[in-house]
Amino acid sequence: MVDAVLFEFLHTEMVAELWAHDSDLDPGPGGQKTSLLVLEGMGFRVGQALGERLPREMLAFREELDVLKFLCKDLWGAVFQKQMDSLRTNHQGTYVLQDSSFPLLVRMGSGLQYLEEAPKFLAFTCGLLRGTLSTLGIKSLVTASVAALPACKFQVVIQRS
Amino acid sequence: MSRQANRGTESKKMSSELFTLTYGALVTQLCKDYENDEDVNKQLDKMGYNIGVRLIEDFLARSNVGKCHDFRETADVIAKVAFKMYLGITPSITNWSPAGDEFSLILENNPLVDFVELPDNHSSLIYSNLLCGVLRGALEMVQMAVEAKFVQDILKGDGVTEIRMRFIRRIEDNLPVGEE
């Protein structure tokens, strides 16, 4: 089994590499946007693949809320060795997942200092959530926001056709 | 009780697969970003190096290994402690050079390549090249300049995966003039 810490190291290096590469190609906001999209897309594909590999028994969900709880407990536990701190919903398809100490932000310090950098470190995870949800039959939009490091919120909005 | 145990194993499996899948997504993205396999190989090595120079701290903090006195001890620590801790495998150490400055790590299986097949147009791609960079970066931080490279690869049809490690030189600390 691969040690969990390797993902964090790999993720940090991935963000740095993609950021540098896309900034070389387009130094303005366009390059930054590309990087975020690329990271989100990678997270999405990984989330889909992860979802496909889960055993069927684990996926016997009765309702949408159960799926979100699964993300907060099992997925977060597997990926970050902790559970999401809180899950809120308006019961109309919007969920807010709160992590008071998001591991991919922890190394960046705390407070307001690196606020501008934070989105880079959240994009992959947003994609991961969106991808896992997709495999579980749920189409969504996932965004993240940071008020002060290392706390962050992931907002999941279910897309109904 | 057994449901809890299943959850724990499932969690570790997910965590392990997450890394493998993420690595795969990275290699795929690099193949899109760079025109040829050689450039991808270089990027993987560079990224691995950057990871290695930080991973060594994590390793030293968690493993309690003392200073290695020679390259043979280093080989043992790499194979039996480091690979086991981070990748859950224990490569065997073979093919020592007569001078004791080169050896091979033989990996029967490689977690990085689970679920992977190399497409035909990437025959020069060294898929797991990140590992070579990690080894190089980590060892540099403990004062050893080494070269690491894949000489056999299961992904390319070889029977095993073999990494050749070569000791180049010890990196001396730079002491200010006048101090011992």
Short mmCIF file of C-alpha atoms in Angstrom, two decimals:
data_model
loop_
_atom_site.label_atom_id
_atom_site.label_comp_id
_atom_site.label_asym_id
_atom_site.label_seq_id
_atom_site.Cartn_x
_atom_site.Cartn_y
_atom_site.Cartn_z
CA MET A 1 0.00 0.00 0.00
CA VAL A 2 1.27 3.42 -0.89
CA ASP A 3 1.80 5.73 2.10
CA ALA A 4 -0.75 8.52 2.33
CA VAL A 5 1.85 11.26 2.65
CA LEU A 6 3.05 10.64 -0.92
CA PHE A 7 -0.16 12.06 -2.34
CA GLU A 8 0.38 15.34 -0.53
CA PHE A 9 3.97 15.62 -1.78
CA LEU A 10 2.92 14.73 -5.31
CA HIS A 11 0.03 17.19 -5.25
CA THR A 12 2.23 20.07 -4.10
CA GLU A 13 4.75 19.36 -6.85
CA MET A 14 2.00 19.00 -9.47
CA VAL A 15 0.58 22.40 -8.61
CA ALA A 16 4.03 23.98 -8.85
CA GLU A 17 4.84 22.31 -12.16
CA LEU A 18 1.53 23.03 -13.88
CA TRP A 19 1.55 26.58 -12.62
CA ALA A 20 5.06 27.20 -13.92
CA HIS A 21 4.32 25.61 -17.27
CA ASP A 22 1.07 27.44 -17.94
CA SER A 23 2.54 30.73 -16.75
CA ASP A 24 5.36 30.28 -19.27
CA LEU A 25 2.85 29.88 -22.04
CA ASP A 26 0.55 32.69 -20.88
CA PRO A 27 1.83 34.94 -18.10
CA GLY A 28 -1.47 36.75 -17.60
CA PRO A 29 -4.69 35.68 -15.90
CA GLY A 30 -5.42 33.40 -18.87
CA GLY A 31 -2.52 31.12 -17.95
CA GLN A 32 -3.67 30.98 -14.36
CA LYS A 33 -7.17 30.08 -15.40
CA THR A 34 -5.83 27.31 -17.60
CA SER A 35 -3.85 25.87 -14.71
CA LEU A 36 -6.89 25.83 -12.45
CA LEU A 37 -8.98 24.15 -15.15
CA VAL A 38 -6.27 21.60 -15.84
CA LEU A 39 -5.92 20.74 -12.16
CA GLU A 40 -9.69 20.49 -11.74
CA GLY A 41 -9.91 18.25 -14.80
CA MET A 42 -7.21 15.94 -13.46
CA GLY A 43 -8.98 15.74 -10.12
CA PHE A 44 -12.23 14.94 -11.92
CA ARG A 45 -10.76 12.00 -13.82
CA VAL A 46 -9.08 10.66 -10.69
CA GLY A 47 -12.33 11.03 -8.74
CA GLN A 48 -14.21 9.14 -11.45
CA ALA A 49 -11.69 6.31 -11.46
CA LEU A 50 -11.69 6.12 -7.65
CA GLY A 51 -15.48 5.98 -7.64
CA GLU A 52 -15.48 3.14 -10.16
CA ARG A 53 -13.21 1.08 -7.94
CA LEU A 54 -15.33 1.28 -4.81
CA PRO A 55 -16.98 -1.99 -3.84
CA ARG A 56 -20.69 -2.15 -4.50
CA GLU A 57 -21.62 -2.74 -0.84
CA MET A 58 -20.03 0.53 0.10
CA LEU A 59 -22.25 2.36 -2.34
CA ALA A 60 -25.68 1.34 -1.16
CA PHE A 61 -26.94 4.87 -0.70
CA ARG A 62 -30.54 5.56 0.02
CA GLU A 63 -30.46 9.25 -0.70
CA GLU A 64 -28.34 12.15 -1.90
CA LEU A 65 -27.45 13.23 1.62
CA ASP A 66 -25.94 9.78 2.25
CA VAL A 67 -23.64 10.29 -0.72
CA LEU A 68 -22.43 13.60 0.64
CA LYS A 69 -21.89 12.05 4.06
CA PHE A 70 -19.84 9.35 2.36
CA LEU A 71 -17.64 12.02 0.79
CA CYS A 72 -17.21 13.78 4.10
CA LYS A 73 -16.35 10.63 6.02
CA ASP A 74 -15.01 7.88 3.81
CA LEU A 75 -13.52 9.76 0.89
CA TRP A 76 -12.01 12.47 3.08
CA GLY A 77 -10.76 9.80 5.47
CA ALA A 78 -9.07 7.88 2.70
CA VAL A 79 -7.56 10.90 0.99
CA PHE A 80 -6.72 13.15 3.94
CA GLN A 81 -6.83 10.83 6.98
CA LYS A 82 -9.48 12.94 8.64
CA GLN A 83 -13.15 13.70 8.30
CA MET A 84 -14.75 16.86 7.07
CA ASP A 85 -15.59 19.07 10.04
CA SER A 86 -19.08 19.97 9.01
CA LEU A 87 -21.67 19.39 6.33
CA ARG A 88 -24.57 21.79 5.84
CA THR A 89 -27.33 21.77 3.30
CA ASN A 90 -30.34 23.79 2.30
CA HIS A 91 -32.06 20.51 1.38
CA GLN A 92 -32.48 21.88 -2.10
CA GLY A 93 -29.33 20.55 -3.69
CA THR A 94 -26.67 22.83 -2.23
CA TYR A 95 -24.18 21.47 0.26
CA VAL A 96 -21.37 23.23 2.07
CA LEU A 97 -18.53 21.05 3.31
CA GLN A 98 -16.24 22.69 5.80
CA ASP A 99 -12.72 21.66 6.72
CA SER A 100 -11.17 23.77 9.46
CA SER A 101 -7.70 22.44 8.72
CA PHE A 102 -7.41 21.33 5.12
CA PRO A 103 -4.18 19.32 4.83
CA LEU A 104 -3.20 20.70 1.43
CA LEU A 105 -3.32 24.24 2.86
CA VAL A 106 -1.77 23.54 6.24
CA ARG A 107 1.78 23.71 5.01
CA MET A 108 1.19 27.18 3.64
CA GLY A 109 0.83 28.72 7.06
CA SER A 110 -2.24 30.28 8.57
CA GLY A 111 -4.22 33.45 8.30
CA LEU A 112 -4.42 35.72 5.32
CA GLN A 113 -0.89 35.66 4.02
CA TYR A 114 -1.19 33.19 1.14
CA LEU A 115 -4.85 33.69 0.36
CA GLU A 116 -4.14 34.39 -3.29
CA GLU A 117 -2.29 31.10 -3.67
CA ALA A 118 -4.99 29.01 -2.06
CA PRO A 119 -7.15 28.35 -5.16
CA LYS A 120 -4.29 26.46 -6.81
CA PHE A 121 -4.28 24.03 -3.92
CA LEU A 122 -8.02 23.47 -4.01
CA ALA A 123 -8.67 22.94 -7.70
CA PHE A 124 -7.64 19.29 -7.85
CA THR A 125 -9.73 18.42 -4.80
CA CYS A 126 -12.80 20.18 -6.23
CA GLY A 127 -12.41 18.02 -9.30
CA LEU A 128 -11.94 14.95 -7.15
CA LEU A 129 -15.25 15.57 -5.40
CA ARG A 130 -17.02 16.31 -8.68
CA GLY A 131 -15.58 13.17 -10.29
CA THR A 132 -16.52 10.84 -7.45
CA LEU A 133 -20.03 12.29 -7.41
CA SER A 134 -20.23 11.78 -11.15
CA THR A 135 -19.48 8.07 -10.85
CA LEU A 136 -22.10 7.82 -8.14
CA GLY A 137 -24.62 9.18 -10.61
CA ILE A 138 -24.68 12.78 -9.42
CA LYS A 139 -23.86 15.73 -11.67
CA SER A 140 -22.54 18.73 -9.75
CA LEU A 141 -20.59 21.93 -9.70
CA VAL A 142 -17.94 22.09 -7.00
CA THR A 143 -16.19 25.26 -5.93
CA ALA A 144 -14.02 26.09 -2.95
CA SER A 145 -13.43 29.22 -0.94
CA VAL A 146 -10.97 30.21 1.74
CA ALA A 147 -11.54 32.98 4.25
CA ALA A 148 -8.40 32.29 6.28
CA LEU A 149 -5.89 29.47 5.88
CA PRO A 150 -6.00 26.59 6.53
CA ALA A 151 -9.78 26.50 6.83
CA CYS A 152 -11.78 26.14 3.64
CA LYS A 153 -15.27 25.41 2.39
CA PHE A 154 -16.27 23.28 -0.56
CA GLN A 155 -19.59 24.12 -2.11
CA VAL A 156 -21.37 21.35 -3.99
CA VAL A 157 -24.34 22.36 -6.11
CA ILE A 158 -26.24 19.44 -7.58
CA GLN A 159 -27.15 19.93 -11.22
CA ARG A 160 -30.52 18.55 -12.01
CA SER A 161 -31.40 18.17 -15.69
CA MET B 1 -16.54 -5.23 14.27
CA SER B 2 -15.74 -6.64 10.87
CA ARG B 3 -17.42 -3.70 9.19
CA GLN B 4 -14.94 -1.39 10.92
CA ALA B 5 -12.04 -3.54 9.79
CA ASN B 6 -13.35 -3.49 6.22
CA ARG B 7 -13.60 0.27 6.36
CA GLY B 8 -9.97 0.59 7.43
CA THR B 9 -8.66 -1.65 4.68
CA GLU B 10 -10.89 0.04 2.14
CA SER B 11 -9.57 3.39 3.23
CA LYS B 12 -5.95 2.32 2.79
CA LYS B 13 -6.75 0.84 -0.59
CA MET B 14 -8.47 4.06 -1.70
CA SER B 15 -5.55 6.09 -0.43
CA SER B 16 -3.09 3.89 -2.33
CA GLU B 17 -5.16 4.01 -5.50
CA LEU B 18 -5.51 7.76 -5.19
CA PHE B 19 -1.76 8.16 -5.47
CA THR B 20 -1.44 5.77 -8.41
CA LEU B 21 -4.34 7.37 -10.26
CA THR B 22 -3.05 10.89 -9.57
CA TYR B 23 0.40 9.92 -10.81
CA GLY B 24 -1.19 8.53 -13.96
CA ALA B 25 -3.13 11.74 -14.51
CA LEU B 26 0.09 13.70 -14.07
CA VAL B 27 2.00 11.66 -16.64
CA THR B 28 -0.91 11.97 -19.07
CA GLN B 29 -0.94 15.74 -18.60
CA LEU B 30 2.82 16.02 -19.06
CA CYS B 31 2.56 14.04 -22.30
CA LYS B 32 0.08 16.65 -23.49
CA ASP B 33 2.21 19.58 -22.35
CA TYR B 34 5.54 18.41 -23.75
CA GLU B 35 6.18 17.36 -27.30
CA ASN B 36 8.43 14.41 -26.78
CA ASP B 37 9.00 11.61 -24.29
CA GLU B 38 12.50 12.83 -23.42
CA ASP B 39 11.13 16.12 -22.10
CA VAL B 40 8.48 14.29 -20.09
CA ASN B 41 11.17 12.06 -18.61
CA LYS B 42 13.19 15.13 -17.62
CA GLN B 43 10.17 16.78 -15.99
CA LEU B 44 9.36 13.64 -14.05
CA ASP B 45 12.95 13.45 -12.84
CA LYS B 46 12.95 17.11 -11.84
CA MET B 47 9.64 16.81 -10.01
CA GLY B 48 10.87 13.68 -8.31
CA TYR B 49 14.00 15.52 -7.21
CA ASN B 50 11.90 18.32 -5.68
CA ILE B 51 9.82 15.73 -3.84
CA GLY B 52 12.89 13.79 -2.72
CA VAL B 53 14.61 16.74 -1.06
CA ARG B 54 11.56 17.19 1.16
CA LEU B 55 10.58 13.54 1.54
CA ILE B 56 13.90 12.77 3.20
CA GLU B 57 12.89 14.84 6.23
CA ASP B 58 9.68 12.89 6.56
CA PHE B 59 11.66 9.68 6.21
CA LEU B 60 14.29 10.55 8.80
CA ALA B 61 11.63 11.70 11.26
CA ARG B 62 9.60 8.51 10.94
CA SER B 63 12.19 5.82 10.44
CA ASN B 64 14.79 6.39 13.15
CA VAL B 65 17.59 5.09 10.96
CA GLY B 66 21.07 6.26 11.87
CA LYS B 67 23.74 7.52 9.55
CA CYS B 68 24.79 5.03 6.89
CA HIS B 69 28.49 4.22 6.91
CA ASP B 70 28.76 2.95 3.38
CA PHE B 71 26.82 2.46 0.17
CA ARG B 72 25.82 -1.08 1.14
CA GLU B 73 24.06 0.18 4.25
CA THR B 74 22.42 2.86 2.15
CA ALA B 75 21.15 0.22 -0.25
CA ASP B 76 19.63 -1.76 2.60
CA VAL B 77 17.90 1.27 4.04
CA ILE B 78 16.51 2.27 0.65
CA ALA B 79 15.13 -1.16 -0.14
CA LYS B 80 14.05 -2.45 3.25
CA VAL B 81 12.96 0.71 5.01
CA ALA B 82 12.18 3.48 2.55
CA PHE B 83 10.49 1.52 -0.23
CA LYS B 84 8.59 -0.49 2.35
CA MET B 85 7.41 2.60 4.19
CA TYR B 86 6.32 4.61 1.20
CA LEU B 87 5.37 2.11 -1.49
CA GLY B 88 4.66 -1.01 0.55
CA ILE B 89 7.17 -3.09 -1.44
CA THR B 90 10.66 -4.41 -0.67
CA PRO B 91 12.84 -4.53 -3.79
CA SER B 92 15.74 -6.94 -3.78
CA ILE B 93 19.31 -5.67 -4.04
CA THR B 94 21.50 -7.36 -6.63
CA ASN B 95 24.36 -6.94 -9.10
CA TRP B 96 26.84 -5.13 -6.93
CA SER B 97 29.76 -3.75 -8.89
CA PRO B 98 33.21 -5.02 -7.76
CA ALA B 99 34.03 -1.55 -6.43
CA GLY B 100 30.82 -1.51 -4.38
CA ASP B 101 29.63 1.73 -5.96
CA GLU B 102 26.76 0.40 -8.05
CA PHE B 103 23.82 -1.89 -7.38
CA SER B 104 20.42 -2.75 -8.76
CA LEU B 105 17.03 -2.59 -7.14
CA ILE B 106 14.72 -5.25 -8.53
CA LEU B 107 11.03 -4.52 -8.19
CA GLU B 108 8.73 -7.50 -8.73
CA ASN B 109 5.84 -5.13 -8.83
CA ASN B 110 5.56 -1.38 -8.98
CA PRO B 111 2.52 0.33 -7.42
CA LEU B 112 2.91 3.31 -9.76
CA VAL B 113 2.00 1.20 -12.77
CA ASP B 114 -1.15 -0.49 -11.50
CA PHE B 115 -3.81 -0.04 -14.15
CA VAL B 116 -1.27 1.33 -16.65
CA GLU B 117 -0.51 0.37 -20.22
CA LEU B 118 1.88 2.39 -22.34
CA PRO B 119 0.39 3.48 -25.63
CA ASP B 120 2.43 2.62 -28.73
CA ASN B 121 3.57 6.14 -29.51
CA HIS B 122 5.36 6.58 -26.17
CA SER B 123 8.06 3.97 -26.41
CA SER B 124 10.73 6.27 -24.96
CA LEU B 125 8.66 7.30 -21.98
CA ILE B 126 10.10 6.23 -18.65
CA TYR B 127 6.77 6.12 -16.89
CA SER B 128 8.07 5.84 -13.32
CA ASN B 129 10.95 8.26 -13.75
CA LEU B 130 9.70 10.27 -10.79
CA LEU B 131 11.18 7.54 -8.58
CA CYS B 132 14.68 8.16 -9.92
CA GLY B 133 14.39 11.85 -9.14
CA VAL B 134 13.10 11.11 -5.64
CA LEU B 135 16.07 8.84 -4.91
CA ARG B 136 18.53 11.38 -6.28
CA GLY B 137 17.02 14.31 -4.34
CA ALA B 138 16.66 12.45 -1.07
CA LEU B 139 20.21 11.11 -1.13
CA GLU B 140 21.62 14.50 -2.04
CA MET B 141 20.19 15.81 1.22
CA VAL B 142 22.21 13.21 3.10
CA GLN B 143 25.39 14.18 1.34
CA MET B 144 25.40 11.58 -1.44
CA ALA B 145 25.49 12.39 -5.14
CA VAL B 146 24.02 9.41 -6.98
CA GLU B 147 22.65 8.49 -10.35
CA ALA B 148 19.47 6.42 -10.56
CA LYS B 149 18.02 5.04 -13.76
CA PHE B 150 15.64 2.41 -15.00
CA VAL B 151 17.37 -0.36 -16.91
CA GLN B 152 14.41 -2.75 -17.11
CA ASP B 153 10.71 -1.98 -16.99
CA ILE B 154 7.72 -4.31 -16.72
CA LEU B 155 5.72 -1.74 -18.65
CA LYS B 156 8.00 -2.26 -21.62
CA GLY B 157 7.70 -6.02 -21.56
CA ASP B 158 10.70 -6.83 -19.37
CA GLY B 159 10.26 -9.51 -16.74
CA VAL B 160 11.04 -7.23 -13.83
CA THR B 161 11.57 -3.57 -13.15
CA GLU B 162 15.20 -2.75 -12.38
CA ILE B 163 16.63 0.54 -11.13
CA ARG B 164 20.39 0.90 -11.32
CA MET B 165 21.91 3.06 -8.57
CA ARG B 166 25.39 4.49 -8.94
CA PHE B 167 27.34 6.31 -6.25
CA ILE B 168 29.09 9.34 -7.75
CA ARG B 169 30.64 11.07 -4.77
CA ARG B 170 30.13 12.24 -1.25
CA ILE B 171 28.97 15.85 -1.04
CA GLU B 172 31.15 17.61 1.49
CA ASP B 173 29.66 20.34 3.62
CA ASN B 174 31.04 23.72 2.62
CA LEU B 175 32.82 24.99 5.68
CA PRO B 176 33.94 28.59 5.94
CA VAL B 177 37.68 29.09 5.56
CA GLY B 178 39.56 28.80 8.84
CA GLU B 179 37.16 26.41 10.57
CA GLU B 180 37.68 22.69 11.10
#
